[in-house]
Amino acid sequence: LRRFLQGAVVTGTVAAMQHHQAVRRLAWQTLGQHGPKPAKKIVFKGPGMLRGLSSLPNADLPATGPLAGLRVLDLSRILAGPSSTMLMGDMGATIVKIERPGGGDDTRRYAPPYIQKKEGEDSDLAAYFVSCNRNKQSVAVNYTKPEGQAVLHRLLETSDVLVENFKTGTLAKYGLSYDQLKDKHPGLIYCSITGFGHTGPYSKRPAYDMLIQAMGGSMSITGEPEGEPMKMGLSMFDLTAGLHAVIGILAALENRRLTGLGQHVDVAMLDVSVALLQNQGMNYLAKMQRQARVGNSHPNVVPYQVVKSKDGHFILTASNDEQFERFCIVGDAEELLQDERFNTMKARVVNRVHVTEVLNDITRKHSTAWWLEMLERENVGCAPILHLDEVFADPHVQARSMEIKMDVPGCEEPVSLIGSPMKFSETPVNYRWPPPRVGEHTEKILAEAGYSPTEVTELCNLGAIDKLKNAPQSAARA
């Protein structure tokens, strides 16, 4: 295995070389990641030199995830696009992040807060940017210039996927729309994430998550019944548009495997917000009647809500008659099972206001901890309402590696990041590249694409690219 890991030249068919990559990853894992690192560059020769086969990432660790070997040119910024490409990067894809020279991604300035350089001292890395930009290599390209556009065309020659989230029509000004690229790159999967999609009367509008929450209906059904419409605490439709983009890209890659052809994946945040109405949307479509807001309750199930305890609040989700019966037994309120306002799911929904008042009178009798212990023992749905410090201290969250540590250049200690939720038994995700500085990998990526040092210098002088001048030093790896 050790000798095999050090091999650097592979020949043969695409399938053979993909198998070779997979076996090399398995060998690396078998050695417990203590053997020699795989060769920095794998050279593919022969008829298998086709789109989608590239060198393993030139980092401390090779990609172990199921998308290893996939190459993504990431022109996206802010949140929806970067969240999607980070998911693919965690799963092993090589993500080349294209940024504006100098300023880079807008979210580099979405601060404070900043990642801590050391205790009590800010670094210059915004926490927002760090949240969705690990496992990426940054290349600073000014693609408003013809020379910068030529750089992107060179990078596209070895890319499987392009991801962008500009307003519809923006990239066409630079010869980088799907229609302008598809003939030259017929196997390219081109994914656009926009507010309103590439068709329809709103297609050229800009969008932000809160606008989509408003226009997609979710704010009208969120909030207290007598209060104002309420947005969610997360950038829900940025993030779920990113998830749908990954799903669409993977489906298009499977179709390319069968046909050899790429395609345009058009993901609109408004479409996603309407699709995610799901049961709430069907509640409206069933009778064409607006749905009243029910606050922290469920429109179709009672109790499925926040309830009061002796010392705070907790969540109670007795979502069927059997669970409600067990709740009544635990709460010493079995008489409710004989009350026709309580003894069926439909009755509890129809009598929501009275039922909620009575249940809160019952739950106020004991502490949150008492209710959680007793209800969990009887398999009745319940949960504490945790603050973020409590979430990241939760033993289950820690056991599932949802908080990870990465060495980030410029920071004296490894930095806490949110881990990937994707758990694979055979091809686990791994964290190879910390969130990059603007242009940190320009020279590396362009050298891999065949540019000489002289050509890189010329492109810098023309203002077509930029590179990181003084990279911060890394802390010792934990």
XYZ file of C-alpha atoms in Angstrom:
478
model
C 0.000 0.000 0.000
C 2.801 2.408 0.872
C 4.525 1.885 -2.475
C 1.178 2.160 -4.293
C 0.400 5.492 -2.659
C 3.606 6.977 -4.040
C 2.856 6.116 -7.674
C 2.367 9.156 -9.883
C 1.434 7.952 -13.371
C -1.770 6.220 -14.416
C -2.807 5.102 -17.877
C -5.904 3.482 -19.327
C -9.628 4.101 -19.580
C -11.649 6.604 -17.585
C -13.151 3.808 -15.473
C -9.718 2.369 -14.711
C -8.361 5.719 -13.601
C -11.411 6.476 -11.491
C -10.962 3.085 -9.858
C -7.299 3.890 -9.288
C -8.236 7.120 -7.515
C -10.758 5.305 -5.335
C -8.266 2.589 -4.376
C -5.640 5.194 -3.536
C -8.103 6.916 -1.212
C -8.947 3.583 0.405
C -5.247 2.782 0.826
C -4.701 6.123 2.520
C -7.551 5.424 4.942
C -6.353 1.837 5.536
C -2.979 3.140 6.670
C -4.823 5.317 9.145
C -3.512 8.414 7.374
C -0.057 7.755 8.851
C 1.622 6.371 5.760
C 3.269 8.383 2.997
C 1.011 10.953 1.403
C -0.159 10.259 -2.148
C 1.866 11.887 -4.889
C 1.179 15.610 -5.109
C 0.071 15.241 -8.712
C -1.362 12.303 -10.617
C -0.634 12.454 -14.326
C -3.313 10.878 -16.515
C -2.170 9.605 -19.906
C -3.850 7.835 -22.775
C -7.460 7.718 -24.029
C -8.882 8.304 -20.579
C -7.698 11.924 -20.440
C -11.236 13.324 -20.333
C -13.242 15.887 -18.403
C -13.632 15.213 -14.709
C -10.266 13.597 -13.954
C -7.836 15.864 -12.167
C -5.008 15.709 -9.660
C -5.726 15.086 -6.022
C -5.838 18.336 -4.012
C -2.380 19.632 -3.175
C -3.069 19.860 0.554
C -2.133 17.972 3.692
C -4.833 15.384 3.040
C -6.261 13.856 -0.128
C -10.003 14.066 -0.693
C -11.743 11.019 0.747
C -15.374 11.907 -0.049
C -17.568 10.456 -2.801
C -17.058 13.466 -5.108
C -13.244 13.196 -5.188
C -12.102 13.815 -8.774
C -14.950 16.230 -9.510
C -13.798 19.746 -10.369
C -16.008 22.809 -9.785
C -15.396 26.351 -10.997
C -17.165 28.483 -8.393
C -18.129 31.997 -9.516
C -20.663 32.415 -6.736
C -20.542 34.709 -3.726
C -22.537 35.650 -0.595
C -24.378 32.528 0.707
C -26.582 30.446 -1.614
C -23.834 29.536 -4.091
C -20.943 29.281 -1.608
C -22.982 27.034 0.703
C -23.628 24.650 -2.196
C -19.998 24.523 -3.314
C -18.762 24.002 0.259
C -21.061 20.977 0.531
C -19.490 19.565 -2.615
C -16.014 20.471 -1.388
C -16.599 18.637 1.892
C -17.683 15.618 -0.156
C -14.374 15.644 -2.003
C -14.814 17.910 -5.020
C -12.025 20.316 -5.938
C -13.554 23.791 -5.650
C -11.786 26.643 -7.443
C -13.330 29.839 -6.043
C -13.118 32.790 -8.430
C -12.998 36.144 -6.621
C -12.631 39.792 -7.551
C -9.018 40.959 -7.166
C -8.633 42.968 -3.988
C -12.068 42.777 -2.379
C -13.071 39.194 -3.070
C -16.374 37.747 -1.895
C -18.756 40.368 -0.417
C -19.119 38.374 2.798
C -15.475 39.009 3.666
C -16.863 42.371 4.851
C -20.036 41.044 6.548
C -18.623 41.664 10.024
C -18.271 41.837 12.951
C -17.978 39.240 14.326
C -14.564 38.108 13.130
C -12.764 34.839 13.746
C -10.429 35.280 16.706
C -6.717 35.537 15.896
C -6.084 34.778 19.542
C -8.198 35.152 22.642
C -9.562 38.686 22.732
C -8.091 39.736 19.368
C -9.944 39.722 16.048
C -8.446 38.397 12.841
C -9.482 39.928 9.519
C -11.655 36.914 8.595
C -15.389 37.523 8.904
C -17.257 34.688 10.595
C -19.929 34.925 7.867
C -17.360 34.255 5.116
C -15.768 31.425 7.071
C -19.167 29.747 7.514
C -19.424 28.663 3.869
C -15.974 28.779 2.291
C -13.773 25.967 3.564
C -12.427 23.296 1.203
C -11.960 25.902 -1.536
C -8.982 27.385 -3.330
C -9.196 31.088 -4.153
C -8.151 32.471 -7.531
C -8.439 36.236 -8.058
C -9.564 36.915 -11.642
C -10.857 40.124 -13.212
C -13.148 38.605 -15.834
C -14.351 42.000 -17.004
C -11.076 42.002 -18.960
C -10.626 39.757 -22.038
C -7.441 38.320 -20.522
C -9.339 37.365 -17.363
C -12.071 35.752 -19.451
C -9.384 33.724 -21.228
C -8.169 32.471 -17.836
C -11.662 31.224 -16.977
C -11.973 29.518 -20.364
C -8.676 27.724 -19.659
C -9.915 26.602 -16.246
C -13.187 25.407 -17.774
C -11.256 22.945 -19.922
C -10.757 20.755 -16.840
C -13.939 21.661 -14.947
C -17.017 19.467 -14.605
C -19.289 22.084 -13.042
C -19.652 25.869 -13.035
C -21.712 27.473 -10.246
C -22.796 31.137 -10.343
C -25.385 33.293 -8.616
C -25.330 36.581 -10.493
C -28.446 38.364 -11.639
C -29.777 36.894 -14.877
C -27.834 38.288 -17.821
C -24.802 39.556 -15.885
C -22.286 36.945 -17.057
C -23.471 37.212 -20.672
C -21.731 40.597 -20.785
C -18.436 38.763 -20.383
C -19.088 35.808 -22.679
C -19.702 33.499 -19.706
C -23.399 32.615 -19.951
C -24.458 29.013 -20.449
C -25.504 29.619 -24.049
C -22.108 31.158 -24.783
C -20.183 28.250 -23.237
C -22.172 25.108 -24.052
C -20.835 24.529 -27.581
C -17.196 24.841 -26.520
C -17.782 22.834 -23.320
C -20.598 20.369 -24.163
C -20.089 18.297 -21.018
C -20.230 21.240 -18.629
C -22.868 21.290 -15.879
C -23.695 24.995 -15.515
C -25.681 25.796 -12.354
C -27.296 29.204 -11.856
C -28.742 30.144 -8.459
C -30.817 33.324 -8.615
C -33.722 34.900 -6.795
C -36.277 34.353 -9.529
C -34.727 32.083 -12.175
C -33.704 32.694 -15.773
C -37.257 32.881 -17.118
C -40.439 34.708 -16.086
C -41.342 38.365 -15.543
C -39.156 38.751 -12.405
C -36.063 37.051 -13.845
C -33.871 40.164 -13.860
C -34.708 41.294 -10.324
C -32.120 41.064 -7.551
C -33.137 39.104 -4.471
C -32.247 38.649 -0.827
C -33.416 35.957 1.526
C -35.876 38.177 3.404
C -37.483 39.307 0.140
C -38.007 35.672 -0.802
C -39.417 34.849 2.633
C -41.932 37.645 2.062
C -42.815 36.827 -1.555
C -42.851 33.054 -1.093
C -45.530 33.126 1.608
C -43.524 31.841 4.563
C -43.658 35.154 6.466
C -47.456 35.240 6.180
C -47.701 31.960 8.098
C -44.894 32.678 10.606
C -45.436 34.691 13.789
C -48.022 35.105 16.504
C -51.692 35.188 15.390
C -52.179 38.847 16.366
C -48.622 39.951 15.663
C -46.845 41.097 12.503
C -45.562 38.693 9.847
C -42.250 37.250 11.018
C -39.128 36.146 9.154
C -37.255 33.016 10.152
C -34.042 33.317 12.152
C -31.999 31.646 9.402
C -31.299 32.613 5.782
C -33.563 29.709 4.962
C -33.991 30.116 1.225
C -30.392 31.027 0.496
C -29.397 27.786 2.197
C -32.135 25.577 0.763
C -31.539 26.990 -2.722
C -27.929 25.891 -2.242
C -29.106 22.410 -1.243
C -31.363 22.174 -4.296
C -28.442 23.309 -6.455
C -26.342 20.381 -5.208
C -29.213 17.970 -5.860
C -29.646 19.373 -9.368
C -25.917 19.217 -10.107
C -25.646 15.594 -8.972
C -28.681 14.637 -11.086
C -27.174 16.407 -14.121
C -23.864 14.613 -13.575
C -25.679 11.280 -13.608
C -27.390 12.244 -16.846
C -23.997 13.236 -18.287
C -22.648 9.829 -17.323
C -25.369 8.293 -19.493
C -25.380 10.785 -22.387
C -22.037 12.580 -22.282
C -23.836 15.923 -22.295
C -23.956 18.707 -19.741
C -26.888 21.045 -19.185
C -28.068 24.224 -17.453
C -29.416 23.751 -13.905
C -31.625 26.782 -13.151
C -32.417 27.098 -9.405
C -34.573 30.016 -8.227
C -34.927 30.913 -4.568
C -38.597 31.826 -5.079
C -39.272 28.410 -6.657
C -37.588 26.743 -3.699
C -39.602 28.790 -1.200
C -42.878 27.832 -2.901
C -41.884 24.171 -3.134
C -41.033 24.121 0.589
C -44.524 25.317 1.512
C -45.368 21.613 1.081
C -48.108 20.716 3.618
C -48.823 24.376 4.393
C -49.210 25.129 0.706
C -51.534 22.164 0.310
C -53.562 23.360 3.288
C -54.306 26.422 1.160
C -54.761 24.618 -2.169
C -57.150 22.093 -0.621
C -59.822 24.752 -0.014
C -58.300 27.935 -1.479
C -58.440 29.647 1.930
C -55.693 31.693 3.561
C -54.036 30.075 6.558
C -54.047 31.952 9.865
C -50.747 32.244 11.709
C -50.528 29.924 14.708
C -47.281 31.148 16.265
C -45.196 28.316 17.677
C -47.994 25.817 17.122
C -48.744 23.442 14.249
C -51.708 24.092 11.932
C -52.774 20.426 11.871
C -51.598 18.928 15.184
C -52.194 19.908 18.841
C -50.120 19.804 20.985
C -47.119 20.449 18.724
C -45.791 23.652 20.216
C -43.915 25.581 22.875
C -45.399 25.049 26.338
C -44.609 26.669 29.685
C -42.918 24.871 32.558
C -42.302 25.856 36.163
C -38.928 27.362 35.211
C -39.144 28.171 31.514
C -40.370 26.556 28.303
C -39.964 23.332 26.337
C -41.338 21.737 23.185
C -44.213 19.240 23.429
C -45.093 17.230 20.316
C -47.708 14.645 21.218
C -48.445 14.150 17.541
C -50.966 11.314 17.752
C -53.661 10.081 20.134
C -51.430 7.415 21.675
C -48.754 9.956 22.623
C -51.371 12.357 23.954
C -52.731 9.612 26.189
C -49.262 8.937 27.576
C -48.778 12.680 28.158
C -52.016 12.805 30.151
C -50.898 9.876 32.285
C -47.508 11.506 33.001
C -49.234 14.834 33.759
C -51.853 13.247 36.035
C -54.601 14.542 33.754
C -56.271 11.349 32.565
C -59.700 12.985 32.857
C -58.936 14.833 29.612
C -59.165 11.533 27.745
C -62.913 11.512 28.490
C -63.410 15.117 27.330
C -64.583 15.285 23.731
C -62.613 18.501 23.224
C -59.371 16.571 23.892
C -59.810 12.904 23.019
C -59.168 13.009 19.248
C -56.610 14.767 17.050
C -59.330 16.622 15.161
C -61.020 17.774 18.379
C -57.753 19.180 19.741
C -57.171 21.195 16.555
C -60.756 22.527 16.497
C -60.483 23.505 20.177
C -56.879 24.733 19.925
C -57.238 27.811 22.183
C -58.897 25.971 25.095
C -56.638 22.923 24.753
C -53.507 25.088 24.796
C -54.626 26.948 27.938
C -55.361 23.719 29.805
C -52.086 22.076 28.740
C -50.061 25.088 29.886
C -51.754 24.903 33.280
C -50.601 21.291 33.502
C -47.025 21.820 32.293
C -46.471 24.787 34.668
C -46.612 22.369 37.606
C -43.114 20.945 37.034
C -39.691 22.032 35.823
C -38.495 21.611 32.254
C -35.984 18.943 33.350
C -38.741 16.954 35.085
C -40.953 16.999 31.993
C -38.138 16.020 29.651
C -37.113 13.089 31.827
C -40.665 11.797 32.347
C -41.887 12.315 28.777
C -38.778 10.796 27.176
C -39.243 7.754 29.412
C -42.753 7.330 27.942
C -41.685 8.049 24.347
C -43.644 11.295 24.119
C -42.091 13.884 21.783
C -40.387 16.676 23.700
C -37.220 18.753 23.601
C -35.402 21.547 25.411
C -35.092 24.923 23.671
C -31.336 25.454 23.528
C -29.193 28.532 23.038
C -26.250 28.189 20.645
C -23.710 27.703 23.456
C -25.852 24.816 24.683
C -26.176 23.386 21.158
C -22.412 23.180 20.628
C -21.900 21.792 24.143
C -24.502 19.067 23.589
C -22.841 15.632 23.824
C -24.790 14.301 20.851
C -23.790 17.257 18.669
C -20.181 16.695 19.694
C -20.405 12.939 19.127
C -21.652 13.580 15.586
C -18.648 15.890 14.892
C -20.843 18.884 14.164
C -18.173 21.124 15.649
C -14.763 20.689 14.052
C -11.393 22.395 14.407
C -9.346 23.680 11.488
C -5.970 25.348 11.341
C -6.582 28.779 9.770
C -3.590 30.873 8.647
C -3.242 33.978 10.782
C -4.902 32.386 13.835
C -2.766 31.135 16.692
C -5.100 28.296 17.664
C -7.255 25.945 15.540
C -10.615 27.556 14.787
C -14.027 26.033 15.547
C -16.210 25.506 12.467
C -19.551 23.792 11.864
C -19.052 20.254 10.580
C -20.678 18.580 7.601
C -23.958 16.742 8.258
C -23.073 14.188 5.553
C -21.880 10.915 7.095
C -20.655 8.256 4.640
C -19.588 4.792 5.741
C -17.090 4.208 2.914
C -16.177 7.677 1.608
C -16.183 10.054 4.579
C -16.005 13.798 4.146
C -12.801 15.527 5.191
C -11.611 19.059 5.738
C -8.576 19.824 3.599
C -8.476 23.564 2.959
C -9.282 26.312 5.489
C -11.268 29.316 4.246
C -8.843 31.005 1.827
C -7.454 34.509 1.490
C -8.305 36.388 -1.718
C -6.107 34.990 -4.482
C -4.266 32.658 -2.120
C -4.128 29.861 -4.722
C -3.927 31.887 -7.940
C -0.382 30.828 -8.779
C -0.980 27.186 -7.856
C -4.182 26.766 -9.870
C -2.831 28.609 -12.909
C 0.345 26.532 -12.842
C -1.803 23.380 -12.830
C -3.676 24.808 -15.819
C -0.408 25.144 -17.745
C 0.496 28.798 -17.200
C 4.196 29.555 -16.827
C 5.478 31.901 -14.079
C 6.178 34.492 -16.783
C 2.609 34.289 -18.079
C 1.252 34.625 -14.536
C 3.359 37.742 -14.006
C 2.140 39.215 -17.290
C -1.494 38.569 -16.342
C -0.900 40.272 -12.991
C 0.634 43.292 -14.734
C -2.404 43.491 -17.028
C -4.740 43.469 -14.017
C -6.390 40.244 -15.228
C -5.471 38.289 -12.105
C -4.078 38.909 -8.647
C -2.294 36.752 -6.141
C -1.786 36.790 -2.395
C 1.324 38.787 -1.556
C 1.913 38.036 2.108
C 0.068 34.993 3.352
C -0.444 34.776 7.123
C 1.457 31.936 8.737
C -0.460 28.875 9.856
C -0.736 27.807 13.435
C 0.549 24.378 14.332
C -2.008 21.753 13.357
C -3.871 20.334 16.341
